[in-house]
Amino acid sequence: MAALDPQLDIAWESVEPRSRHRALRRFLRNKLSIVGAVIVMFLVLMAVFAPVLAPYPPLATHFSEAFKPPSATHLLGTDELGRDLLSRIIYGSRGSLGAGVLIVFVGVGIGVPIGLISGFYGGLLDEIIMRLVDAALAFPPLVLALAIAWILGPSLIHAVMAIGAVTIPQFARITRGQVLSIRSREFVEAARCLGASPWRIMLRHILLNSATPIIVVATLNIGTAILSVASLSFLGLGPPPPSPNWGSMLEDGSQYLNLAPWISFFPGLAIFLAVLGFSTLGDGLRDVFDPK
C-alpha cells in the first residue's frame, strides 16, 4: 500500500525540475505570452507605485489648462477640467486591475466549490445545481451584470459584485467537467480504498488535478472583467466621479472627440493593453500547463 502514496499526493512540489524547465521553455517560445507577461507586470507596478509615478494629483483641476494636447508638461494632455490624463490613468489602473482580480476571486471562490461538490456527488444534487447554472448562462453576461449593477446602484464594489456573480456559473461548469473526468481515475479509487475522506479526496486529489484549466480561464477572465467594469463605468454604473476610472474617463472624452480626441484615446488604449496582456498571458499559461 505504501507504494501508492506518491501517486496519491500529487502537488506542484512533486513536479520534477526537468518538467518545470520544459514548461518554462514552452512559455518562453511563445513570444506573445512574454509580451503579455511584460504588459501585466508593467500595469501591476504602475498600480502599486501610482503615488510615485503620477506627476500630478489625479483630482487636481486647473481650468486654465483644460483641453491641452499632449506636451512636455502634460505627456498625455489634459481633460475638460484641466486634470492631467497621465496621472488619472495611472491611478485608474488601481481600480481597474483591483476590480478585475476581485471579480475572478468571486467567480473562483464560489463557482469552483459549487462545481466540485456537484461533480463529485452527482445525482439529484448535480441535476439541480446544473439546471440553475444553465439558467444563469442563458442570460447574456453583460446584460445580466448591467441589470444587477443597476439594482445595486453605481459603485465600484457593486460593479464587482454584479460581474463576479455572472462569472460564477462559468467556473462552476468548468470545474464540474474536470471533476467528472477525474473522479473515476485510478489514483482517486486508490485513495478511497485507503480510507481517505470525501473532503480529502475532493480537495487533495481532484481539485489539485483540476487546477490547470481553472487557472488559465481565471487569467483570461481578468482581462474580460476589466473590460466589463469599464463598460459599466462607461454607462454610469461604475465608481461615481471624480474617481479616476478608465471606463468613466472614456465616457467623459466621448463628448469631445472632435475637440480633444486624446481624452478618450489614452484610457481606451489602457483598457486595450490590459485586456491584451491578460489574454496573451493566459494563452502562455495554457501552453505551460498542457501535458502534451
mmCIF file of C-alpha atoms in Angstrom, residues 39-251:
data_model
loop_
_atom_site.group_PDB
_atom_site.id
_atom_site.type_symbol
_atom_site.label_atom_id
_atom_site.label_comp_id
_atom_site.label_asym_id
_atom_site.label_seq_id
_atom_site.Cartn_x
_atom_site.Cartn_y
_atom_site.Cartn_z
ATOM 1 C CA ILE A 39 2.320 44.232 -20.018
ATOM 2 C CA VAL A 40 0.719 42.715 -16.917
ATOM 3 C CA MET A 41 3.844 43.326 -14.831
ATOM 4 C CA PHE A 42 4.014 46.913 -16.080
ATOM 5 C CA LEU A 43 0.358 47.550 -15.159
ATOM 6 C CA VAL A 44 0.785 45.974 -11.728
ATOM 7 C CA LEU A 45 3.852 48.093 -10.977
ATOM 8 C CA MET A 46 2.033 51.182 -12.232
ATOM 9 C CA ALA A 47 -0.871 50.493 -9.870
ATOM 10 C CA VAL A 48 1.370 49.765 -6.887
ATOM 11 C CA PHE A 49 3.610 52.796 -7.346
ATOM 12 C CA ALA A 50 0.913 55.209 -8.560
ATOM 13 C CA PRO A 51 1.733 57.928 -5.980
ATOM 14 C CA VAL A 52 5.364 57.879 -7.101
ATOM 15 C CA LEU A 53 4.762 57.700 -10.852
ATOM 16 C CA ALA A 54 1.893 60.177 -11.215
ATOM 17 C CA PRO A 55 3.269 63.659 -11.995
ATOM 18 C CA TYR A 56 0.147 65.444 -10.660
ATOM 19 C CA PRO A 57 -2.661 64.708 -8.176
ATOM 20 C CA PRO A 58 -5.363 62.847 -10.141
ATOM 21 C CA LEU A 59 -8.211 65.038 -8.857
ATOM 22 C CA ALA A 60 -6.477 68.419 -9.163
ATOM 23 C CA THR A 61 -8.364 70.717 -11.557
ATOM 24 C CA HIS A 62 -6.840 73.630 -13.477
ATOM 25 C CA PHE A 63 -9.484 75.169 -15.717
ATOM 26 C CA SER A 64 -6.906 77.301 -17.481
ATOM 27 C CA GLU A 65 -5.188 74.077 -18.599
ATOM 28 C CA ALA A 66 -8.340 72.419 -19.984
ATOM 29 C CA PHE A 67 -8.119 70.566 -23.319
ATOM 30 C CA LYS A 68 -4.350 70.866 -23.524
ATOM 31 C CA PRO A 69 -2.932 68.402 -26.086
ATOM 32 C CA PRO A 70 -0.034 66.074 -25.165
ATOM 33 C CA SER A 71 3.088 68.073 -24.408
ATOM 34 C CA ALA A 72 6.208 68.074 -22.247
ATOM 35 C CA THR A 73 4.172 69.482 -19.346
ATOM 36 C CA HIS A 74 1.298 67.010 -19.690
ATOM 37 C CA LEU A 75 2.552 63.937 -21.533
ATOM 38 C CA LEU A 76 -0.937 62.675 -22.373
ATOM 39 C CA GLY A 77 -2.706 66.023 -22.333
ATOM 40 C CA THR A 78 -5.491 67.235 -20.041
ATOM 41 C CA ASP A 79 -9.242 66.715 -19.904
ATOM 42 C CA GLU A 80 -12.146 69.162 -19.873
ATOM 43 C CA LEU A 81 -11.378 70.181 -16.257
ATOM 44 C CA GLY A 82 -7.640 70.588 -16.776
ATOM 45 C CA ARG A 83 -6.783 67.346 -14.964
ATOM 46 C CA ASP A 84 -3.644 65.527 -16.073
ATOM 47 C CA LEU A 85 -4.633 62.459 -18.068
ATOM 48 C CA LEU A 86 -1.463 60.501 -17.340
ATOM 49 C CA SER A 87 -1.984 60.851 -13.595
ATOM 50 C CA ARG A 88 -5.626 59.797 -13.852
ATOM 51 C CA ILE A 89 -4.779 56.781 -15.993
ATOM 52 C CA ILE A 90 -2.052 55.714 -13.561
ATOM 53 C CA TYR A 91 -4.395 55.968 -10.574
ATOM 54 C CA GLY A 92 -7.224 54.427 -12.606
ATOM 55 C CA SER A 93 -5.135 51.273 -13.024
ATOM 56 C CA ARG A 94 -5.626 50.584 -9.323
ATOM 57 C CA GLY A 95 -9.386 50.380 -9.592
ATOM 58 C CA SER A 96 -9.415 48.528 -12.912
ATOM 59 C CA LEU A 97 -6.826 45.879 -12.019
ATOM 60 C CA GLY A 98 -8.154 45.500 -8.489
ATOM 61 C CA ALA A 99 -11.696 45.087 -9.766
ATOM 62 C CA GLY A 100 -10.603 42.512 -12.347
ATOM 63 C CA VAL A 101 -8.792 40.411 -9.742
ATOM 64 C CA LEU A 102 -11.650 40.681 -7.231
ATOM 65 C CA ILE A 103 -14.184 39.613 -9.844
ATOM 66 C CA VAL A 104 -12.173 36.500 -10.643
ATOM 67 C CA PHE A 105 -11.793 35.758 -6.922
ATOM 68 C CA VAL A 106 -15.570 35.933 -6.554
ATOM 69 C CA GLY A 107 -16.099 33.620 -9.534
ATOM 70 C CA VAL A 108 -13.447 31.123 -8.422
ATOM 71 C CA GLY A 109 -14.267 31.311 -4.708
ATOM 72 C CA ILE A 110 -17.946 30.489 -5.238
ATOM 73 C CA GLY A 111 -18.090 28.751 -8.617
ATOM 74 C CA VAL A 112 -15.288 26.232 -8.019
ATOM 75 C CA PRO A 113 -16.751 24.795 -4.773
ATOM 76 C CA ILE A 114 -20.175 24.566 -6.416
ATOM 77 C CA GLY A 115 -18.797 22.696 -9.422
ATOM 78 C CA LEU A 116 -16.613 20.498 -7.201
ATOM 79 C CA ILE A 117 -19.500 19.374 -4.992
ATOM 80 C CA SER A 118 -21.858 18.991 -7.945
ATOM 81 C CA GLY A 119 -19.489 16.828 -9.985
ATOM 82 C CA PHE A 120 -18.248 14.739 -7.051
ATOM 83 C CA TYR A 121 -21.600 13.759 -5.548
ATOM 84 C CA GLY A 122 -23.661 13.734 -8.765
ATOM 85 C CA GLY A 123 -27.236 12.516 -8.678
ATOM 86 C CA LEU A 124 -30.143 14.805 -7.883
ATOM 87 C CA LEU A 125 -27.888 17.437 -6.339
ATOM 88 C CA ASP A 126 -25.890 17.658 -9.560
ATOM 89 C CA GLU A 127 -29.061 17.964 -11.629
ATOM 90 C CA ILE A 128 -30.443 20.797 -9.504
ATOM 91 C CA ILE A 129 -27.185 22.755 -9.444
ATOM 92 C CA MET A 130 -26.517 22.370 -13.156
ATOM 93 C CA ARG A 131 -30.030 23.408 -14.141
ATOM 94 C CA LEU A 132 -29.585 26.573 -12.086
ATOM 95 C CA VAL A 133 -26.210 27.131 -13.751
ATOM 96 C CA ASP A 134 -27.779 26.615 -17.195
ATOM 97 C CA ALA A 135 -30.480 29.143 -16.351
ATOM 98 C CA ALA A 136 -27.841 31.703 -15.357
ATOM 99 C CA LEU A 137 -25.793 31.031 -18.505
ATOM 100 C CA ALA A 138 -28.892 31.587 -20.657
ATOM 101 C CA PHE A 139 -28.692 35.340 -19.999
ATOM 102 C CA PRO A 140 -26.151 37.447 -21.895
ATOM 103 C CA PRO A 141 -23.416 38.074 -19.300
ATOM 104 C CA LEU A 142 -23.088 41.824 -19.770
ATOM 105 C CA VAL A 143 -26.862 42.349 -19.799
ATOM 106 C CA LEU A 144 -27.218 40.356 -16.568
ATOM 107 C CA ALA A 145 -24.343 42.273 -14.959
ATOM 108 C CA LEU A 146 -25.903 45.541 -16.128
ATOM 109 C CA ALA A 147 -29.231 44.612 -14.519
ATOM 110 C CA ILE A 148 -27.593 43.646 -11.220
ATOM 111 C CA ALA A 149 -25.444 46.796 -11.157
ATOM 112 C CA TRP A 150 -28.483 48.951 -11.924
ATOM 113 C CA ILE A 151 -30.381 47.411 -8.995
ATOM 114 C CA LEU A 152 -27.445 47.837 -6.589
ATOM 115 C CA GLY A 153 -26.558 51.342 -7.727
ATOM 116 C CA PRO A 154 -23.423 52.994 -9.173
ATOM 117 C CA SER A 155 -20.332 51.904 -7.233
ATOM 118 C CA LEU A 156 -17.111 50.047 -7.978
ATOM 119 C CA ILE A 157 -17.930 47.422 -5.333
ATOM 120 C CA HIS A 158 -21.408 46.944 -6.809
ATOM 121 C CA ALA A 159 -19.912 46.574 -10.280
ATOM 122 C CA VAL A 160 -17.509 43.940 -8.933
ATOM 123 C CA MET A 161 -20.378 42.076 -7.263
ATOM 124 C CA ALA A 162 -22.505 42.208 -10.413
ATOM 125 C CA ILE A 163 -19.812 40.974 -12.792
ATOM 126 C CA GLY A 164 -18.491 38.471 -10.235
ATOM 127 C CA ALA A 165 -21.963 36.945 -9.921
ATOM 128 C CA VAL A 166 -22.065 36.498 -13.697
ATOM 129 C CA THR A 167 -18.744 34.601 -13.734
ATOM 130 C CA ILE A 168 -19.783 32.076 -11.039
ATOM 131 C CA PRO A 169 -21.712 29.748 -13.418
ATOM 132 C CA GLN A 170 -18.787 29.621 -15.849
ATOM 133 C CA PHE A 171 -16.323 28.454 -13.203
ATOM 134 C CA ALA A 172 -18.885 26.044 -11.764
ATOM 135 C CA ARG A 173 -19.377 24.336 -15.135
ATOM 136 C CA ILE A 174 -15.652 24.177 -15.921
ATOM 137 C CA THR A 175 -14.883 22.666 -12.501
ATOM 138 C CA ARG A 176 -17.699 20.139 -12.754
ATOM 139 C CA GLY A 177 -16.442 18.946 -16.142
ATOM 140 C CA GLN A 178 -12.963 18.433 -14.729
ATOM 141 C CA VAL A 179 -14.290 16.585 -11.682
ATOM 142 C CA LEU A 180 -16.345 14.215 -13.837
ATOM 143 C CA SER A 181 -13.252 13.295 -15.861
ATOM 144 C CA ILE A 182 -11.040 12.787 -12.790
ATOM 145 C CA ARG A 183 -13.242 11.219 -10.110
ATOM 146 C CA SER A 184 -13.072 7.733 -11.671
ATOM 147 C CA ARG A 185 -9.290 7.766 -12.211
ATOM 148 C CA GLU A 186 -7.110 5.090 -10.591
ATOM 149 C CA PHE A 187 -5.446 7.331 -8.016
ATOM 150 C CA VAL A 188 -8.867 8.527 -6.796
ATOM 151 C CA GLU A 189 -10.077 4.929 -6.436
ATOM 152 C CA ALA A 190 -6.863 4.086 -4.598
ATOM 153 C CA ALA A 191 -7.484 6.961 -2.186
ATOM 154 C CA ARG A 192 -10.960 5.614 -1.483
ATOM 155 C CA CYS A 193 -9.557 2.141 -0.838
ATOM 156 C CA LEU A 194 -7.048 3.595 1.632
ATOM 157 C CA GLY A 195 -9.911 5.176 3.573
ATOM 158 C CA ALA A 196 -9.471 8.825 2.567
ATOM 159 C CA SER A 197 -12.447 11.010 3.486
ATOM 160 C CA PRO A 198 -14.600 12.501 0.695
ATOM 161 C CA TRP A 199 -13.356 16.010 1.510
ATOM 162 C CA ARG A 200 -9.735 14.903 1.358
ATOM 163 C CA ILE A 201 -10.350 13.224 -1.980
ATOM 164 C CA MET A 202 -12.071 16.317 -3.353
ATOM 165 C CA LEU A 203 -9.527 18.836 -2.147
ATOM 166 C CA ARG A 204 -6.275 16.868 -2.229
ATOM 167 C CA HIS A 205 -6.680 14.659 -5.265
ATOM 168 C CA ILE A 206 -9.448 16.019 -7.508
ATOM 169 C CA LEU A 207 -9.200 19.789 -7.071
ATOM 170 C CA LEU A 208 -5.397 19.905 -7.435
ATOM 171 C CA ASN A 209 -5.600 17.914 -10.648
ATOM 172 C CA SER A 210 -8.384 20.195 -11.932
ATOM 173 C CA ALA A 211 -6.411 23.381 -11.325
ATOM 174 C CA THR A 212 -4.892 23.770 -14.803
ATOM 175 C CA PRO A 213 -7.973 24.876 -16.795
ATOM 176 C CA ILE A 214 -9.247 26.882 -13.828
ATOM 177 C CA ILE A 215 -6.006 28.878 -13.628
ATOM 178 C CA VAL A 216 -5.979 29.506 -17.371
ATOM 179 C CA VAL A 217 -9.626 30.591 -17.509
ATOM 180 C CA ALA A 218 -9.172 32.762 -14.414
ATOM 181 C CA THR A 219 -6.239 34.570 -16.041
ATOM 182 C CA LEU A 220 -8.190 35.127 -19.241
ATOM 183 C CA ASN A 221 -11.203 36.312 -17.265
ATOM 184 C CA ILE A 222 -9.251 39.083 -15.539
ATOM 185 C CA GLY A 223 -8.957 40.874 -18.876
ATOM 186 C CA THR A 224 -12.626 40.272 -19.622
ATOM 187 C CA ALA A 225 -13.549 41.534 -16.156
ATOM 188 C CA ILE A 226 -11.546 44.745 -16.668
ATOM 189 C CA LEU A 227 -13.379 45.311 -19.944
ATOM 190 C CA SER A 228 -16.754 44.628 -18.271
ATOM 191 C CA VAL A 229 -16.021 47.059 -15.436
ATOM 192 C CA ALA A 230 -15.032 49.687 -17.999
ATOM 193 C CA SER A 231 -18.297 49.039 -19.863
ATOM 194 C CA LEU A 232 -20.400 49.514 -16.730
ATOM 195 C CA SER A 233 -18.407 52.635 -15.849
ATOM 196 C CA PHE A 234 -18.943 53.973 -19.365
ATOM 197 C CA LEU A 235 -22.692 53.558 -18.796
ATOM 198 C CA GLY A 236 -22.524 55.358 -15.449
ATOM 199 C CA LEU A 237 -22.747 52.274 -13.221
ATOM 200 C CA GLY A 238 -19.149 52.270 -12.024
ATOM 201 C CA PRO A 239 -17.483 54.408 -9.364
ATOM 202 C CA PRO A 240 -19.016 57.896 -9.248
ATOM 203 C CA PRO A 241 -16.953 60.921 -10.355
ATOM 204 C CA PRO A 242 -14.437 62.333 -9.793
ATOM 205 C CA SER A 243 -12.778 58.957 -9.058
ATOM 206 C CA PRO A 244 -10.297 58.121 -11.837
ATOM 207 C CA ASN A 245 -11.620 55.139 -13.759
ATOM 208 C CA TRP A 246 -10.751 54.106 -17.292
ATOM 209 C CA GLY A 247 -14.361 53.493 -18.332
ATOM 210 C CA SER A 248 -15.714 56.778 -16.988
ATOM 211 C CA MET A 249 -12.743 58.644 -18.486
ATOM 212 C CA LEU A 250 -13.596 57.073 -21.830
ATOM 213 C CA GLU A 251 -17.185 58.266 -21.489
#
